[in-house]
Coordinates of C-alpha atoms and ligand atoms in Angstrom, one line a residue:
M1 CA 30.0 143.2 78.3
L2 CA 26.5 142.3 77.9
S3 CA 25.5 142.6 81.4
A4 CA 26.6 146.3 81.4
D5 CA 24.4 147.1 78.6
P6 CA 22.0 150.1 79.7
C7 CA 19.3 148.9 77.3
I8 CA 18.7 145.9 79.7
G9 CA 16.2 147.2 82.1
E10 CA 14.4 145.7 85.2
V11 CA 14.6 142.0 85.7
L12 CA 10.8 140.9 85.2
L13 CA 11.4 137.1 85.6
S14 CA 14.5 135.6 87.0
D15 CA 16.3 132.5 85.7
E16 CA 14.9 130.6 88.8
Q17 CA 11.3 131.8 88.3
I18 CA 11.5 130.8 84.7
Q19 CA 13.0 127.5 85.3
A20 CA 10.4 126.6 88.1
R21 CA 7.5 127.5 85.9
V22 CA 8.9 125.6 82.8
R23 CA 9.2 122.4 85.1
E24 CA 5.6 122.8 86.1
I25 CA 4.5 122.9 82.5
G26 CA 6.8 120.0 81.6
E27 CA 5.1 118.0 84.4
Q28 CA 1.6 118.9 83.3
L29 CA 2.3 117.9 79.7
T30 CA 3.9 114.7 80.7
I31 CA 0.5 113.8 82.5
E32 CA -1.7 115.1 79.9
Y33 CA 0.2 113.4 76.9
A34 CA 0.9 110.2 78.7
G35 CA 1.0 107.1 76.3
R36 CA 1.5 109.4 73.3
A37 CA 4.7 110.9 71.5
P38 CA 3.8 114.5 71.0
L39 CA 5.5 116.6 68.3
M40 CA 6.9 119.8 69.6
V41 CA 6.9 122.5 67.0
C42 CA 9.2 125.3 68.0
V43 CA 8.6 128.7 66.5
L44 CA 11.9 130.1 65.7
R45 CA 13.7 132.0 66.7
G46 CA 12.2 133.3 70.0
A47 CA 11.0 130.0 71.4
Y48 CA 14.3 128.2 71.2
S49 CA 15.3 128.6 74.9
F50 CA 11.8 127.7 76.0
L51 CA 11.7 124.5 73.7
T52 CA 15.2 123.5 75.0
D53 CA 14.2 123.6 78.7
L54 CA 10.6 122.5 78.3
S55 CA 11.5 119.5 76.3
R56 CA 13.9 118.3 78.9
S57 CA 11.1 118.6 81.5
I58 CA 8.8 116.3 79.7
D59 CA 9.3 112.6 80.5
L60 CA 7.8 111.1 77.2
P61 CA 9.4 110.3 73.8
V62 CA 8.7 113.8 72.3
E63 CA 9.9 114.7 68.7
I64 CA 11.0 118.1 67.8
D65 CA 10.7 120.2 64.6
F66 CA 11.1 123.8 63.8
I67 CA 9.2 126.5 61.9
A68 CA 10.2 130.0 61.3
V69 CA 8.1 133.0 60.7
S70 CA 8.7 136.8 60.6
S71 CA 6.4 139.6 61.4
Y72 CA 8.7 142.1 63.0
G73 CA 11.6 142.8 60.6
S74 CA 14.1 144.7 62.7
S75 CA 11.9 147.0 64.7
T76 CA 10.0 146.5 67.9
R77 CA 6.6 147.0 66.2
T78 CA 4.9 144.2 64.2
S79 CA 4.8 144.8 60.4
G80 CA 1.2 143.4 60.5
V81 CA 2.3 140.7 57.8
V82 CA 3.5 137.3 58.7
R83 CA 5.8 135.5 56.4
L84 CA 6.8 131.8 56.4
V85 CA 10.7 131.8 56.5
K86 CA 11.3 128.1 57.2
D87 CA 8.8 125.3 57.0
L88 CA 8.7 121.9 59.0
D89 CA 10.4 118.8 57.8
V90 CA 8.0 116.4 59.6
D91 CA 4.5 115.4 58.3
L92 CA 1.8 116.4 60.7
T93 CA -0.7 113.8 59.7
G94 CA -2.2 112.2 62.7
R95 CA 0.3 113.7 65.0
D96 CA -0.3 115.3 68.5
V97 CA 1.3 118.6 67.9
I98 CA 2.2 121.1 70.7
L99 CA 3.2 124.6 69.2
I100 CA 5.8 126.2 71.2
E101 CA 5.7 129.9 71.2
D102 CA 7.8 132.7 72.9
I103 CA 5.1 135.3 73.4
V104 CA 1.6 135.9 72.2
D105 CA 1.2 139.7 71.6
T106 CA -1.5 140.7 69.1
G107 CA -2.0 137.0 68.1
L108 CA -1.4 137.7 64.3
T109 CA 1.5 135.1 64.3
L110 CA -0.4 132.6 66.1
R111 CA -3.5 132.8 64.0
Y112 CA -1.3 132.3 60.8
L113 CA 0.5 129.3 62.2
R114 CA -2.7 127.8 63.5
R115 CA -4.3 127.9 60.0
S116 CA -1.2 126.6 58.4
L117 CA -0.7 123.6 60.7
E118 CA -4.4 122.7 61.1
A119 CA -4.6 122.3 57.3
R120 CA -2.0 119.5 57.5
G121 CA -4.2 117.1 59.3
P122 CA -2.8 116.7 62.9
N123 CA -4.6 114.3 65.3
S124 CA -4.6 117.3 67.8
L125 CA -3.0 120.9 68.0
E126 CA -2.4 122.7 71.2
V127 CA -0.4 126.0 71.9
C128 CA 2.1 126.4 74.7
T129 CA 3.6 129.9 75.1
L130 CA 6.1 131.0 77.7
L131 CA 4.5 134.6 77.7
A132 CA 1.2 136.1 76.9
R133 CA 0.3 139.8 76.9
E134 CA -2.5 140.6 79.4
S135 CA -4.3 142.2 76.3
A136 CA -4.2 138.8 74.4
D137 CA -7.4 137.0 73.6
L138 CA -6.0 133.6 74.8
E139 CA -9.4 131.7 74.7
G140 CA -10.2 133.1 71.1
L141 CA -6.7 132.0 70.0
G142 CA -7.1 128.7 71.6
V143 CA -3.9 128.9 73.7
K144 CA -4.0 126.2 76.3
Y145 CA -0.6 126.4 78.3
V146 CA 0.8 129.8 79.3
G147 CA 3.9 130.3 81.4
F148 CA 3.5 134.0 82.5
T149 CA 1.1 136.8 81.7
I150 CA 2.8 140.2 81.2
P151 CA 1.8 143.9 80.6
G152 CA 2.4 145.6 77.2
D153 CA 6.1 146.7 77.5
F154 CA 8.6 145.2 75.2
V155 CA 10.7 142.5 76.8
I156 CA 14.1 140.9 76.1
G157 CA 16.1 137.7 77.0
Y158 CA 15.4 134.0 77.3
G159 CA 15.1 133.8 73.6
L160 CA 13.5 137.0 73.0
D161 CA 15.5 139.8 70.9
V162 CA 15.7 143.3 69.7
D163 CA 17.5 143.1 66.3
E164 CA 18.8 139.5 67.1
R165 CA 20.4 140.7 70.4
Y166 CA 19.7 139.7 74.1
R167 CA 18.5 136.2 73.2
N168 CA 21.2 134.7 75.4
L169 CA 20.1 136.3 78.7
R170 CA 19.0 133.7 81.1
Y171 CA 16.2 136.1 82.5
L172 CA 13.6 138.2 81.1
A173 CA 14.0 141.9 81.3
S174 CA 12.3 145.1 80.1
Y175 CA 14.0 146.8 77.0
E176 CA 15.1 150.4 77.7
P177 CA 16.2 151.9 74.4
Q178 CA 18.8 154.6 74.9
D179 CA 18.3 157.9 72.9
D180 CA 21.9 158.0 71.7
A181 CA 22.0 154.3 70.9
Ligands
IMP1 P1 2.1 138.8 67.6 O1 2.0 138.2 66.2 O2 1.7 140.2 67.6 O3 1.5 137.8 68.6 O4 3.8 138.7 67.9 C1 4.3 137.5 68.2 C2 5.8 137.6 68.0 O5 6.2 139.0 68.1 C3 6.6 136.9 68.9 O6 6.7 135.5 68.6 C4 7.8 137.6 69.0 O7 8.8 137.1 68.1 C5 7.6 138.9 68.9 N1 7.4 139.8 69.9 C6 6.3 140.4 70.6 N2 6.4 141.0 71.7 C7 7.7 140.9 71.9 C8 8.6 141.4 72.9 O8 8.2 142.0 73.9 N3 10.1 141.1 72.8 C9 10.5 140.3 71.8 N4 9.7 139.8 70.9 C10 8.3 140.1 70.8

């Protein structure tokens, strides 16, 4: 059973804590984007849970599209190179775009995405991330909406993975690699 997996460490954010914060951000976006129909761009795959819950907390006619990038390969360390794996289907010209991220760590992924999306002529582009490392330069990266700030340890759950596992946990936990795993 997944719940008995020893790699799942301490619960850092419970289901309830996450849902309460996601609702708050949804209410804030509902106010700040009133009268508009923002396009939520979900960065696959890690942000899918956040996108799902957040979009349902926004009382506006939002649209949704997906983009996929890869920078981690199959390890818990960044490769330092960002690669576009799946591009958007929707034209961004004149749109109010909200980029939905799972976690801003070094900011490499975000810098790449921002450059790519800004070049497509949106009316506005804001970044909304569930998590940000304490070390991340959020101001420099132009991140407006942040769910939680966390320390440097690798985390899993609520969309975040190690080798594609643990995304389906409802909570966020620390990752405890086992020597014999
Ligand atoms: P950055 O480019 O270094 O900011 O890394 C951003 C991406 O790395 C995120 O979108 C995640 O996919 C991945 N990532 C960074 N830290 C973690 C973590 O603790 N758990 C799972 N994925 C992570």
